Coordinates of C-alpha atoms in Angstrom, one line a residue:
Chain A
M1 CA -19.7 -36.9 -2.4
D2 CA -18.1 -33.4 -2.0
I3 CA -17.7 -33.6 1.7
L4 CA -15.6 -36.7 1.8
I5 CA -12.2 -35.4 1.3
P6 CA -9.4 -37.8 1.6
S7 CA -6.8 -35.3 2.9
V8 CA -8.8 -34.9 6.1
P9 CA -7.4 -37.5 8.8
P10 CA -9.8 -40.3 9.4
P11 CA -11.0 -39.3 12.9
L12 CA -12.0 -35.9 11.7
R13 CA -13.9 -36.9 8.7
I14 CA -17.6 -36.8 8.4
T15 CA -18.6 -40.1 7.1
H16 CA -21.7 -40.8 5.0
Q17 CA -23.7 -42.1 7.9
M18 CA -22.8 -39.1 10.1
W19 CA -23.8 -36.8 7.1
E20 CA -27.3 -38.4 7.0
D21 CA -27.7 -38.2 10.7
F22 CA -26.5 -34.5 10.8
L23 CA -28.8 -33.5 7.9
C24 CA -31.8 -34.8 9.8
D25 CA -30.5 -33.5 13.2
P26 CA -28.6 -30.2 13.2
V27 CA -28.4 -30.3 17.1
L28 CA -26.4 -33.6 16.8
A29 CA -24.4 -32.1 14.0
C30 CA -23.5 -29.1 16.3
E31 CA -22.5 -31.2 19.2
V32 CA -20.2 -33.3 17.3
I33 CA -18.7 -30.7 14.7
F34 CA -18.5 -27.9 17.1
G35 CA -18.1 -29.7 20.3
I36 CA -20.5 -27.4 22.1
R37 CA -23.9 -28.3 23.8
L38 CA -26.7 -25.7 23.4
D39 CA -29.5 -25.1 25.8
A40 CA -32.9 -26.5 25.2
F41 CA -34.4 -23.3 23.6
Q42 CA -31.2 -22.9 21.4
K43 CA -31.6 -26.3 20.1
C44 CA -35.2 -25.6 19.1
R45 CA -34.0 -22.3 17.4
L46 CA -31.5 -24.1 15.6
R47 CA -34.0 -26.6 14.4
Y48 CA -36.4 -23.9 13.2
Y49 CA -33.5 -22.2 11.3
W50 CA -32.6 -25.5 9.7
W51 CA -36.3 -26.8 8.8
V52 CA -38.1 -23.5 7.9
Q53 CA -37.2 -21.4 5.1
N54 CA -38.3 -18.0 6.3
V55 CA -37.6 -17.2 10.0
I56 CA -37.9 -14.0 11.9
D57 CA -36.1 -14.4 15.2
S58 CA -37.2 -11.6 17.5
S59 CA -35.6 -12.9 20.6
G60 CA -34.6 -10.6 23.3
V61 CA -30.9 -9.5 23.9
G62 CA -28.6 -12.1 25.6
S63 CA -30.5 -15.1 24.3
G64 CA -27.6 -16.3 22.2
K65 CA -28.9 -15.4 18.7
T66 CA -25.4 -14.8 17.3
V67 CA -23.7 -18.1 18.2
V68 CA -26.8 -20.1 16.9
D69 CA -26.4 -17.9 13.6
F70 CA -22.9 -18.9 13.2
I71 CA -23.6 -22.7 13.9
F72 CA -26.3 -22.6 11.4
L73 CA -24.4 -21.0 8.7
C74 CA -21.3 -23.1 9.1
L75 CA -23.5 -26.3 9.2
R76 CA -25.2 -25.4 6.1
C77 CA -21.8 -24.9 4.5
I78 CA -20.3 -28.0 5.7
L79 CA -23.1 -30.3 5.1
I80 CA -25.1 -29.2 2.1
P81 CA -23.3 -29.4 -1.2
K82 CA -23.0 -26.4 -3.3
Q83 CA -24.1 -24.0 -0.8
Q84 CA -23.1 -20.2 -0.7
A85 CA -24.0 -18.3 2.6
A86 CA -24.0 -14.8 3.7
V87 CA -24.5 -12.8 6.7
F88 CA -25.5 -9.0 6.6
Y89 CA -24.9 -6.6 9.6
P90 CA -26.0 -3.0 9.5
S91 CA -22.5 -2.1 10.2
F92 CA -19.5 -3.9 9.0
G93 CA -17.5 -3.4 12.3
T94 CA -20.4 -4.9 14.2
G95 CA -20.2 -8.1 12.2
K96 CA -16.5 -8.4 12.5
N97 CA -16.5 -8.0 16.4
S98 CA -19.4 -10.2 17.1
F99 CA -20.1 -12.9 14.3
W100 CA -16.7 -13.3 12.7
E101 CA -15.1 -13.5 16.2
Y102 CA -16.4 -17.0 16.5
F103 CA -14.3 -18.2 13.9
G104 CA -11.2 -17.2 16.0
S105 CA -12.7 -18.6 19.2
F106 CA -13.5 -22.2 17.6
V107 CA -10.3 -22.4 15.4
L108 CA -8.1 -21.3 18.4
S109 CA -10.0 -23.1 21.4
G110 CA -9.2 -26.6 20.0
R111 CA -12.5 -27.9 21.1
A112 CA -13.9 -28.1 17.5
P113 CA -11.3 -30.2 15.5
I114 CA -13.9 -31.6 13.3
F115 CA -15.1 -28.0 12.3
V116 CA -11.3 -26.7 11.8
A117 CA -10.7 -29.8 9.4
Q118 CA -13.7 -28.7 7.2
L119 CA -12.2 -25.2 6.7
G120 CA -10.5 -24.9 3.3
N121 CA -7.6 -22.7 2.2
P122 CA -8.4 -19.2 1.5
V123 CA -8.2 -18.0 -2.2
K124 CA -6.9 -14.6 -2.6
L125 CA -9.2 -12.6 -4.8
E126 CA -7.9 -9.0 -4.8
A127 CA -5.0 -7.0 -3.6
G128 CA -5.4 -6.0 0.0
D129 CA -7.0 -9.4 1.0
E130 CA -5.3 -11.0 4.0
V131 CA -5.4 -14.4 5.3
A132 CA -6.1 -14.1 9.1
G133 CA -5.2 -16.4 11.8
D134 CA -8.5 -18.0 11.9
G135 CA -7.9 -19.3 8.4
T136 CA -10.6 -16.9 6.9
L137 CA -9.9 -14.1 4.2
H138 CA -10.3 -10.8 5.5
G139 CA -11.1 -8.4 2.5
S140 CA -11.7 -4.8 2.8
D141 CA -15.3 -4.9 2.0
C142 CA -16.0 -8.8 2.5
Y143 CA -14.8 -11.2 4.9
T144 CA -14.9 -14.9 3.4
A145 CA -14.6 -18.3 4.9
F146 CA -13.7 -21.1 2.6
F147 CA -14.8 -24.7 3.2
R148 CA -13.2 -27.7 1.9
N149 CA -16.1 -28.8 -0.1
G150 CA -15.9 -25.6 -2.1
N151 CA -18.7 -23.7 -0.2
K152 CA -18.1 -20.1 0.9
L153 CA -19.6 -18.2 3.7
K154 CA -19.4 -14.3 3.2
M155 CA -19.9 -11.2 5.3
P156 CA -19.9 -8.2 2.9
A157 CA -19.8 -4.6 4.0
P158 CA -23.6 -3.6 4.1
S159 CA -23.7 -0.3 2.5
I160 CA -26.8 0.3 3.9
A161 CA -26.9 4.0 3.2
L162 CA -26.7 3.1 -0.5
D163 CA -29.6 0.4 -0.2
S164 CA -26.8 -2.3 -0.3
V165 CA -26.2 -1.8 -4.0
R166 CA -22.7 -3.3 -3.6
A167 CA -24.3 -6.4 -2.7
A168 CA -26.1 -6.5 -6.2
S169 CA -24.0 -9.2 -7.9
L170 CA -24.0 -11.7 -4.7
T171 CA -25.9 -14.8 -5.0
V172 CA -26.5 -17.2 -1.9
N173 CA -28.4 -20.0 -0.7
T174 CA -28.7 -19.1 2.8
L175 CA -28.9 -15.7 4.1
I176 CA -29.0 -14.0 7.6
I177 CA -29.8 -10.4 8.1
E178 CA -28.7 -9.4 11.5
E179 CA -30.2 -6.5 13.2
W180 CA -32.8 -6.3 10.4
C181 CA -35.1 -3.8 12.1
Q182 CA -32.3 -1.3 12.1
I183 CA -31.8 -1.8 8.4
D184 CA -35.6 -1.6 7.7
A185 CA -35.6 1.7 9.8
A186 CA -32.7 3.3 7.9
S187 CA -33.1 2.1 4.3
D188 CA -34.9 -0.1 1.8
A189 CA -31.8 -2.3 1.6
I190 CA -33.7 -5.4 2.5
D191 CA -36.6 -5.0 0.0
K192 CA -34.4 -3.5 -2.8
Q193 CA -31.4 -6.0 -2.6
L194 CA -30.9 -8.4 0.2
I195 CA -33.9 -10.4 -0.3
D196 CA -33.0 -10.9 -3.9
R197 CA -29.7 -12.2 -2.8
A198 CA -31.0 -15.6 -1.7
R199 CA -31.7 -16.7 -5.1
G200 CA -29.0 -19.3 -5.7
N201 CA -29.9 -22.8 -7.4
S202 CA -30.7 -25.4 -5.0
Y203 CA -31.3 -29.4 -5.1
N204 CA -35.0 -28.6 -4.4
Q205 CA -36.3 -25.1 -3.9
F206 CA -39.5 -26.2 -2.0
S207 CA -37.6 -28.6 0.3
P208 CA -37.4 -27.4 3.8
L209 CA -33.9 -28.7 4.0
W210 CA -32.5 -28.2 0.4
G211 CA -34.4 -24.9 -0.4
N212 CA -32.7 -21.4 0.1
H213 CA -33.2 -20.0 3.7
I214 CA -33.6 -16.6 5.0
V215 CA -33.3 -15.7 8.7
Y216 CA -34.1 -12.3 10.0
S217 CA -32.4 -11.7 13.5
A218 CA -33.0 -8.7 15.7
H219 CA -34.9 -8.1 19.1
A220 CA -38.6 -7.1 18.7
Q221 CA -39.7 -3.6 18.4
T222 CA -43.0 -1.8 18.7
M223 CA -45.7 -2.1 16.3
M224 CA -45.0 1.4 15.3
H225 CA -41.5 0.6 14.1
P226 CA -41.0 0.5 10.3
A227 CA -40.0 -3.1 10.5
A228 CA -43.3 -4.0 12.0
A229 CA -44.9 -4.4 8.5
R230 CA -42.5 -7.4 7.5
F231 CA -43.1 -8.9 10.9
K232 CA -47.0 -8.6 10.5
H233 CA -46.5 -10.4 7.2
H234 CA -44.7 -13.2 8.5
Q235 CA -47.3 -13.4 11.5
R236 CA -50.2 -13.7 8.9
Q237 CA -48.3 -16.6 6.9
V238 CA -47.5 -18.3 10.4
A239 CA -51.3 -17.9 11.3
M240 CA -52.4 -19.4 7.9
G241 CA -50.2 -22.4 8.7
N242 CA -47.6 -21.8 6.0
P243 CA -44.8 -24.2 7.0
Q244 CA -42.2 -22.1 5.1
F245 CA -42.7 -19.2 7.8
A246 CA -41.7 -19.1 11.5
N247 CA -41.5 -16.3 14.1
L248 CA -39.5 -16.9 17.0
S249 CA -39.2 -15.2 20.4
Y250 CA -36.9 -16.3 23.2
S251 CA -35.4 -14.5 26.1
Y252 CA -32.7 -14.6 28.8
K253 CA -35.4 -16.3 30.9
D254 CA -35.3 -19.3 28.7
F255 CA -31.9 -20.3 30.0
S256 CA -32.2 -23.5 31.9
D257 CA -30.7 -25.4 34.7
L258 CA -29.1 -27.8 32.3
K259 CA -25.5 -28.3 32.5
C260 CA -23.3 -26.3 29.9
H261 CA -19.9 -27.2 28.6
T262 CA -18.3 -25.3 31.8
G263 CA -20.1 -27.4 34.2
K264 CA -22.2 -24.7 35.3
S265 CA -25.8 -24.5 34.6
F266 CA -26.8 -22.4 31.3
K267 CA -28.7 -20.0 33.7
E268 CA -25.8 -19.5 35.7
E269 CA -23.2 -19.1 32.7
F270 CA -25.3 -17.0 30.5
R271 CA -28.0 -15.1 32.3
I272 CA -26.0 -12.1 33.6
E273 CA -28.5 -10.6 36.1
S274 CA -26.7 -7.3 36.5
T275 CA -26.6 -6.4 33.0
I276 CA -30.1 -7.3 32.5
D277 CA -31.2 -5.2 35.5
N278 CA -29.0 -2.3 34.2
K279 CA -30.7 -2.6 30.9
R280 CA -34.4 -3.0 32.3
N281 CA -33.7 0.2 34.4
V282 CA -33.1 2.3 31.4
C283 CA -35.9 1.0 29.3
S284 CA -39.5 1.9 29.1
K285 CA -41.8 -1.1 29.7
S286 CA -42.9 -1.3 26.1
D287 CA -39.1 -1.3 25.0
W288 CA -38.2 -3.9 27.4
R289 CA -40.9 -6.1 26.2
G290 CA -39.1 -6.0 23.0
Q291 CA -35.5 -5.9 24.0
G292 CA -35.7 -8.0 26.8
F293 CA -38.4 -10.6 26.1
G294 CA -38.8 -10.4 22.2
I295 CA -42.3 -9.5 22.2
W296 CA -43.6 -7.0 19.5
G297 CA -45.7 -4.5 21.5
T298 CA -47.2 -1.2 21.2
S299 CA -45.3 2.0 22.2
G300 CA -47.1 3.9 24.6
E301 CA -47.2 5.8 28.0
G302 CA -49.0 4.8 31.2
W303 CA -52.7 6.2 31.2
F304 CA -53.2 6.0 35.0
T305 CA -50.1 7.3 36.9
E306 CA -48.7 5.3 40.0
D307 CA -48.8 8.7 41.8
A308 CA -52.6 9.1 41.3
L309 CA -53.4 5.4 42.5
S310 CA -50.9 5.8 45.4
A311 CA -52.8 9.0 46.5
A312 CA -56.1 7.1 46.3
V313 CA -55.0 4.5 48.6
T314 CA -53.7 7.2 51.0
R315 CA -57.2 8.8 50.9
G316 CA -58.7 5.5 51.3
K317 CA -56.9 4.9 54.7
A318 CA -57.9 8.3 55.8
Y319 CA -61.5 7.2 55.2
G320 CA -60.9 3.7 56.8
I321 CA -61.8 1.9 53.6
L322 CA -61.4 -1.9 53.9
P323 CA -62.9 -4.6 51.6
V324 CA -66.3 -5.9 52.9
L325 CA -68.5 -8.7 51.9
S326 CA -71.9 -6.9 52.4
R327 CA -73.6 -3.6 53.0
R328 CA -74.1 -4.4 56.5
Q329 CA -70.4 -5.4 57.0
F330 CA -69.6 -1.8 55.7
E331 CA -72.0 0.0 57.9
E332 CA -70.8 -2.0 61.0
L333 CA -67.2 -1.0 59.9
E334 CA -68.4 2.6 59.7
Q335 CA -69.9 2.3 63.3
T336 CA -66.9 0.7 64.7
Q337 CA -64.5 3.4 63.4
S338 CA -66.7 6.3 64.6
T339 CA -66.9 4.6 68.0
E340 CA -63.2 4.5 68.0
V341 CA -62.8 8.1 67.1
Q342 CA -65.2 9.0 70.0
T343 CA -63.2 6.9 72.5
S344 CA -59.8 8.4 71.6
V345 CA -61.5 12.1 71.8
Chain B
M1 CA -69.8 9.2 58.5
S2 CA -73.5 9.7 58.8
Q3 CA -74.3 10.2 54.8
P4 CA -76.3 7.5 53.2
L5 CA -74.3 5.0 51.5
F6 CA -75.0 3.8 47.8
F7 CA -73.5 0.7 46.3
F8 CA -72.6 -0.1 42.6
M9 CA -71.3 -2.9 40.5
G10 CA -69.1 -3.3 37.7
G11 CA -68.5 -6.5 36.0
D12 CA -66.3 -7.9 33.2
P13 CA -67.9 -11.3 32.7
A14 CA -66.5 -14.2 31.1
P15 CA -68.8 -17.3 31.2
S16 CA -67.0 -20.4 29.9
D17 CA -67.4 -24.1 29.5
Q18 CA -63.8 -24.5 28.3
H19 CA -60.4 -23.7 30.0
R20 CA -59.2 -21.2 27.4
S21 CA -61.6 -18.3 28.3
D22 CA -60.4 -15.1 29.7
D23 CA -60.6 -14.2 33.5
G24 CA -63.8 -12.3 34.6
C25 CA -64.4 -10.2 37.4
L26 CA -67.1 -8.4 39.6
I27 CA -66.3 -5.4 41.7
A28 CA -68.6 -3.8 44.2
A29 CA -68.0 -0.1 45.3
V30 CA -69.6 2.2 47.8
A31 CA -70.2 6.0 47.2
W32 CA -71.3 8.8 49.8
T33 CA -71.2 12.5 49.8
R34 CA -68.2 14.4 50.8
R35 CA -70.6 16.6 53.3
V36 CA -73.3 15.8 55.4
L37 CA -76.4 16.9 53.6
E38 CA -79.1 19.1 55.1
P39 CA -82.4 17.5 55.8
D40 CA -84.4 17.1 52.4
E41 CA -81.3 18.4 50.5
L42 CA -81.3 16.6 47.2
L43 CA -78.2 14.5 46.5
P44 CA -75.5 16.4 44.5
T45 CA -75.3 15.7 40.9
N46 CA -71.6 16.6 40.6
P47 CA -69.2 13.6 41.0
H48 CA -66.8 15.7 42.6
E49 CA -68.9 16.0 45.6
W50 CA -68.8 12.4 46.2
I51 CA -66.1 9.7 47.5
F52 CA -66.3 6.6 45.5
A53 CA -64.7 3.4 47.1
P54 CA -64.2 0.0 45.5
C55 CA -64.9 -2.4 48.5
Y56 CA -65.3 -5.9 47.1
G57 CA -63.7 -7.7 44.2
R58 CA -63.8 -11.2 43.0
V59 CA -62.1 -12.8 40.0
F60 CA -63.4 -15.9 38.2
T61 CA -60.7 -17.7 36.3
A62 CA -61.4 -20.4 33.3
K63 CA -60.7 -23.0 35.9
E64 CA -64.0 -22.3 37.7
K65 CA -65.9 -22.7 34.2
M66 CA -68.7 -20.5 35.4
S67 CA -71.7 -20.8 33.1
V68 CA -74.0 -18.1 32.2
A69 CA -76.6 -19.1 34.8
Q70 CA -73.9 -19.1 37.6
W71 CA -72.7 -15.8 36.6
S72 CA -76.3 -14.6 36.8
G73 CA -76.6 -16.1 40.2
M74 CA -73.5 -14.7 41.4
I75 CA -74.7 -11.2 40.6
H76 CA -77.9 -11.7 42.2
G77 CA -76.3 -13.0 45.3
L78 CA -74.3 -10.0 45.7
H79 CA -77.2 -7.7 45.0
Q80 CA -78.9 -9.3 47.8
R81 CA -75.9 -8.6 50.0
F82 CA -75.1 -5.0 48.8
G83 CA -78.2 -3.7 47.2
F84 CA -76.7 -2.1 44.2
E85 CA -78.2 1.1 42.9
R86 CA -76.8 0.4 39.5
I87 CA -74.9 -2.5 37.7
L88 CA -72.9 -1.9 34.6
L89 CA -71.4 -5.0 32.7
D90 CA -69.3 -5.4 29.8
A91 CA -71.5 -5.8 26.6
G92 CA -68.6 -6.9 24.4
A93 CA -69.4 -9.8 22.1
G94 CA -66.7 -11.9 23.5
G95 CA -67.6 -11.6 27.2
G96 CA -71.1 -13.0 27.1
G97 CA -72.4 -10.1 28.9
V98 CA -75.6 -10.2 26.7
Y99 CA -76.5 -13.8 27.6
I100 CA -76.0 -12.9 31.2
K101 CA -78.3 -10.1 30.9
R102 CA -81.0 -12.4 29.6
A103 CA -80.3 -14.9 32.4
M104 CA -80.6 -12.2 35.0
M105 CA -84.1 -11.5 34.0
K106 CA -85.2 -14.9 35.1
P107 CA -87.1 -15.0 38.5
E108 CA -85.3 -18.3 39.7
Q109 CA -81.6 -17.9 40.3
L110 CA -78.9 -20.1 41.4
I111 CA -77.7 -18.4 44.5
N112 CA -75.0 -20.1 46.8
G113 CA -75.8 -23.6 45.2
A114 CA -79.6 -23.2 45.7
E115 CA -82.3 -22.0 43.5
Q116 CA -84.2 -19.0 44.9
V117 CA -86.9 -16.9 43.6
V118 CA -85.8 -13.1 43.2
V119 CA -87.0 -9.9 41.6
P120 CA -85.3 -10.1 38.2
I121 CA -82.5 -7.8 37.4
C122 CA -83.4 -6.0 34.0
D123 CA -81.8 -3.5 31.7
Q124 CA -83.7 -0.4 30.3
V125 CA -83.8 -1.6 26.8
D126 CA -85.0 -5.2 26.7
G127 CA -86.1 -5.2 30.2
P128 CA -89.5 -3.3 29.9
L129 CA -90.4 -5.4 26.9
L130 CA -89.7 -8.7 28.7
V131 CA -90.5 -8.3 32.4
V132 CA -93.3 -6.6 34.2
R133 CA -92.1 -6.5 37.5
G134 CA -88.3 -6.1 37.9
Q135 CA -85.5 -4.0 39.1
F136 CA -84.3 -2.1 36.2
I137 CA -81.0 -1.2 37.5
L138 CA -78.7 -2.9 34.8
S139 CA -76.8 -1.1 32.1
M140 CA -74.7 -2.8 29.5
F141 CA -71.6 -0.9 28.6
G142 CA -72.3 -0.2 25.0
R143 CA -73.5 2.5 22.7
G144 CA -77.4 2.5 22.9
D145 CA -77.8 1.9 26.3
P146 CA -79.9 4.8 27.9
G147 CA -77.8 5.0 31.0
V148 CA -74.5 5.1 29.0
N149 CA -75.8 7.6 26.5
T150 CA -76.8 9.8 29.3
V151 CA -73.3 9.9 30.7
W152 CA -71.3 9.8 27.6
P153 CA -73.3 11.3 24.7
D154 CA -72.3 12.2 21.3
P155 CA -71.2 15.9 21.4
T156 CA -72.7 16.3 17.9
G157 CA -76.1 15.8 19.0
T158 CA -77.0 12.2 17.9
R159 CA -78.1 9.6 20.4
S160 CA -75.0 7.6 20.7
L161 CA -71.2 8.2 20.2
A162 CA -70.1 7.3 16.7
G163 CA -67.8 4.5 17.7
D164 CA -67.0 1.9 20.4
E165 CA -63.6 3.3 20.6
L166 CA -65.0 6.8 21.4
L167 CA -67.0 5.2 24.3
K168 CA -63.9 3.3 25.6
D169 CA -61.9 6.5 25.5
A170 CA -64.5 8.5 27.4
M171 CA -64.8 5.8 30.1
Y172 CA -61.1 5.7 30.6
S173 CA -61.0 9.5 30.7
S174 CA -63.8 9.5 33.4
F175 CA -61.9 7.2 35.6
K176 CA -58.7 9.1 35.2
E177 CA -60.6 12.2 36.2
G178 CA -62.2 10.6 39.1
L179 CA -58.7 9.4 40.4
E180 CA -56.9 12.7 39.8
H181 CA -59.6 14.7 41.4
G182 CA -59.8 12.6 44.6
V183 CA -63.2 11.0 44.1
I184 CA -62.1 7.6 43.8
V185 CA -60.3 6.0 47.0
F186 CA -58.9 2.6 47.3
P187 CA -58.4 0.3 50.3
P188 CA -54.8 -0.3 51.6
D189 CA -52.6 -2.7 49.5
V190 CA -52.2 -6.2 50.7
D191 CA -48.5 -6.3 51.9
E192 CA -49.1 -3.3 54.1
M193 CA -52.3 -4.8 55.5
L194 CA -50.6 -8.1 56.2
A195 CA -47.6 -6.1 57.8
T196 CA -49.5 -3.8 59.9
R197 CA -52.7 -5.5 60.7
R198 CA -52.0 -9.2 60.1
S199 CA -54.0 -10.9 62.7
E200 CA -57.2 -8.7 61.8
A201 CA -56.7 -9.5 58.0
L202 CA -56.2 -13.3 58.7
A203 CA -59.4 -13.4 60.9
W204 CA -61.4 -12.0 57.9
G205 CA -61.8 -15.3 56.0
D206 CA -60.8 -16.2 52.5
E207 CA -63.4 -14.3 50.5
R208 CA -62.8 -10.9 52.2
L209 CA -59.0 -11.5 52.1
W210 CA -59.1 -12.3 48.5
A211 CA -61.3 -9.2 47.8
L212 CA -58.4 -7.1 49.2
K213 CA -56.0 -9.0 46.9
V214 CA -58.3 -8.5 43.9
L215 CA -58.5 -4.8 44.5
D216 CA -54.7 -4.7 44.8
A217 CA -54.2 -6.5 41.7
G218 CA -56.7 -4.3 40.0
R219 CA -54.7 -1.2 40.8
K220 CA -51.6 -2.9 39.3
Q221 CA -53.5 -3.6 36.1
L222 CA -54.7 0.0 36.0
I223 CA -51.0 1.0 36.0
N224 CA -50.3 -1.4 33.1
I225 CA -52.8 0.4 30.9
I226 CA -51.0 2.4 28.3
V227 CA -52.2 4.7 25.7
E228 CA -50.6 4.3 22.3
T229 CA -47.9 6.8 21.3
R230 CA -45.7 7.5 18.3
E231 CA -42.9 9.8 17.8
K232 CA -43.4 13.0 15.9
D233 CA -40.8 15.8 15.4
G234 CA -38.8 14.3 18.4
A235 CA -41.7 14.1 20.9
M236 CA -44.1 11.3 21.7
V237 CA -47.7 12.0 20.8
Q238 CA -50.6 10.1 21.4
V239 CA -52.1 8.2 18.6
F240 CA -55.9 8.7 17.6
T241 CA -58.2 6.4 15.5
Q242 CA -60.1 8.1 12.5
R243 CA -62.9 9.1 14.9
G244 CA -60.4 10.8 17.3
A245 CA -60.2 8.3 20.0
R246 CA -57.2 7.2 21.7
K247 CA -55.7 3.7 21.4
F248 CA -55.4 1.9 24.6
Q249 CA -53.7 -1.2 25.2
S250 CA -53.2 -3.4 28.4
L251 CA -49.8 -5.0 29.2
G252 CA -51.1 -8.0 30.7
K253 CA -54.6 -8.8 32.0
D254 CA -57.0 -6.2 32.3
D255 CA -60.3 -7.8 33.7
I256 CA -60.1 -6.3 37.1
A257 CA -59.2 -2.9 35.9
L258 CA -62.2 -3.0 33.5
A259 CA -64.6 -4.0 36.2
L260 CA -63.3 -1.2 38.3
M261 CA -63.8 1.2 35.4
Y262 CA -67.4 -0.2 34.9
S263 CA -68.4 0.1 38.7
Y264 CA -67.5 3.8 38.5
G265 CA -69.3 4.0 35.1
A266 CA -72.4 2.5 37.1
F267 CA -72.0 5.2 39.7
L268 CA -71.8 8.1 36.9
I269 CA -74.9 6.6 35.4
W270 CA -76.8 6.4 38.4
L271 CA -75.7 10.2 39.3
R272 CA -77.0 11.3 36.0
S273 CA -80.1 9.3 35.9
G274 CA -81.8 11.5 38.2
D275 CA -84.1 8.7 39.4
W276 CA -83.4 9.7 43.2
T277 CA -84.2 13.4 42.5
A278 CA -87.8 12.6 41.3
A279 CA -90.3 15.2 43.1
M280 CA -92.6 13.5 45.5
K281 CA -95.3 14.9 47.4
P282 CA -94.6 15.0 51.3
A283 CA -97.6 12.9 51.9
D284 CA -96.4 10.2 49.5
A285 CA -92.9 10.6 51.2
V286 CA -94.1 9.2 54.3
G287 CA -92.8 5.6 55.0
F288 CA -90.7 5.8 52.0
A289 CA -87.6 3.9 52.5
G290 CA -84.7 5.8 53.6
R291 CA -86.7 8.7 54.9
A292 CA -87.7 9.8 58.2
T293 CA -91.5 9.6 58.8
G294 CA -91.5 12.5 61.2

């Protein structure tokens, strides 16, 4: 078995029994290998990623998509033999700063010794490639993490403007396309190049576990967005009951009162109300449905204005309108009001 | 005010025997003329010379599992209380309005838990064929209804509008116009009422207080109705269907908002129907309800 490597100290080894358990339960694998506990909805997300081959995750901002993406890709590389994985960002810089940062944080934090033990020695491929402090290889147009079992996780520079032609020779088994809505809006990179990347050989291409996986990750947009066609196609497959497709939508509201690794609740730790409020205040309602709640909505403007309705209430007060249960009650109301007016005069 | 009062009903019914159906709503509204009319002066036909005020609302959720017969009885019961001039119900296939229309034509109705003999309420399409003695005050919101065709006719001259979305556009536009031109007025919102006249409001009883809450919620639902837009040349423009109708969406529930618009539609249909402008010989007018006999 590729993953049983004698040079790993015994306490940090993934035994055969553990491997079997981890394949069936990625959440358990996450807790043991990475030493972190996920919130309930994040566990669901990880299981969907693990067992469904085509996933669109439209969850809102601040719902912890990136960390689950990282854990998912690393688990695939650690646990599944002959696995090549890749993550694409519309901007290479964004990927470096958000996704690849997790390598540094897990390696340096010391809370994931089993994970660190699974990382292999980088192999320098080209001049200019550098081995970074997190043990991964930083190339000018691709970052690569090597695992002991020979698997690799790559983050190539996307070259979206060129429809990702630089990715043409890449072949992977597991692919995550981050901020895919932006990519769909800017180019045909996903259709022309990126989907074709997930064509690596696998033990069983039809198996939900061994087969190749693609995850599209970005908050929801409106149905007028160029990315909506792909979402609708997925939605149709989900509606038809195709088990190879799933559409997910979580939001910051899903953070629970369960305790996280710091001792605080997930809600206290990760639901940053001030940031959410700031974001909500600058978004239109339909934008917020997508960005905040991960709901694919329609873009539009209010038909009845709040001012017109407030003015209607003001006029109603002038006429003394109140709810009534019958014609008679309304007539009595009128009489009472006219009597009051006469008395005051 | 000394002007005569006219009551109307709008309804978005949702009869259900299961727990998954939408909410349904009934709204009653009152209308009166802005100015006191001269003796024997005909009522004005221009909506802008009227004040239209929703004054009662009730929502029925799926939990209540209201059957078609119960919906029909509820409408008859409210008609006994208010004496509606015109009722407009949603005729959509999913709402069950068509079945309620049939049930309302029956002379026995379940009102307040007891079966009562009533004068049937009928529409003007099927009603005259099925009922001899009835109140033909019901309109179903759909193309083909005589009342609806009168208010929102097809500009090209055919009898009905070419598509349902055009009718929906026309109704939304009419309500917006009524709101912006000061025809439609609303009761105060619940929070203000409970803050300023709390003891009075609490003494009303559940049904009346809930009516205020329903009308309040209806206003919020109206705000959540959006018209679809898209970006064109840097500006947001409205999206139109092939027939030229705007595309409306609701962010959340819209049962009360629709019932409010239907009640206003009932008012417009009554106004354009001209039933009350029929010429009458003075001799026949003696003793006619609502007129002085002197």
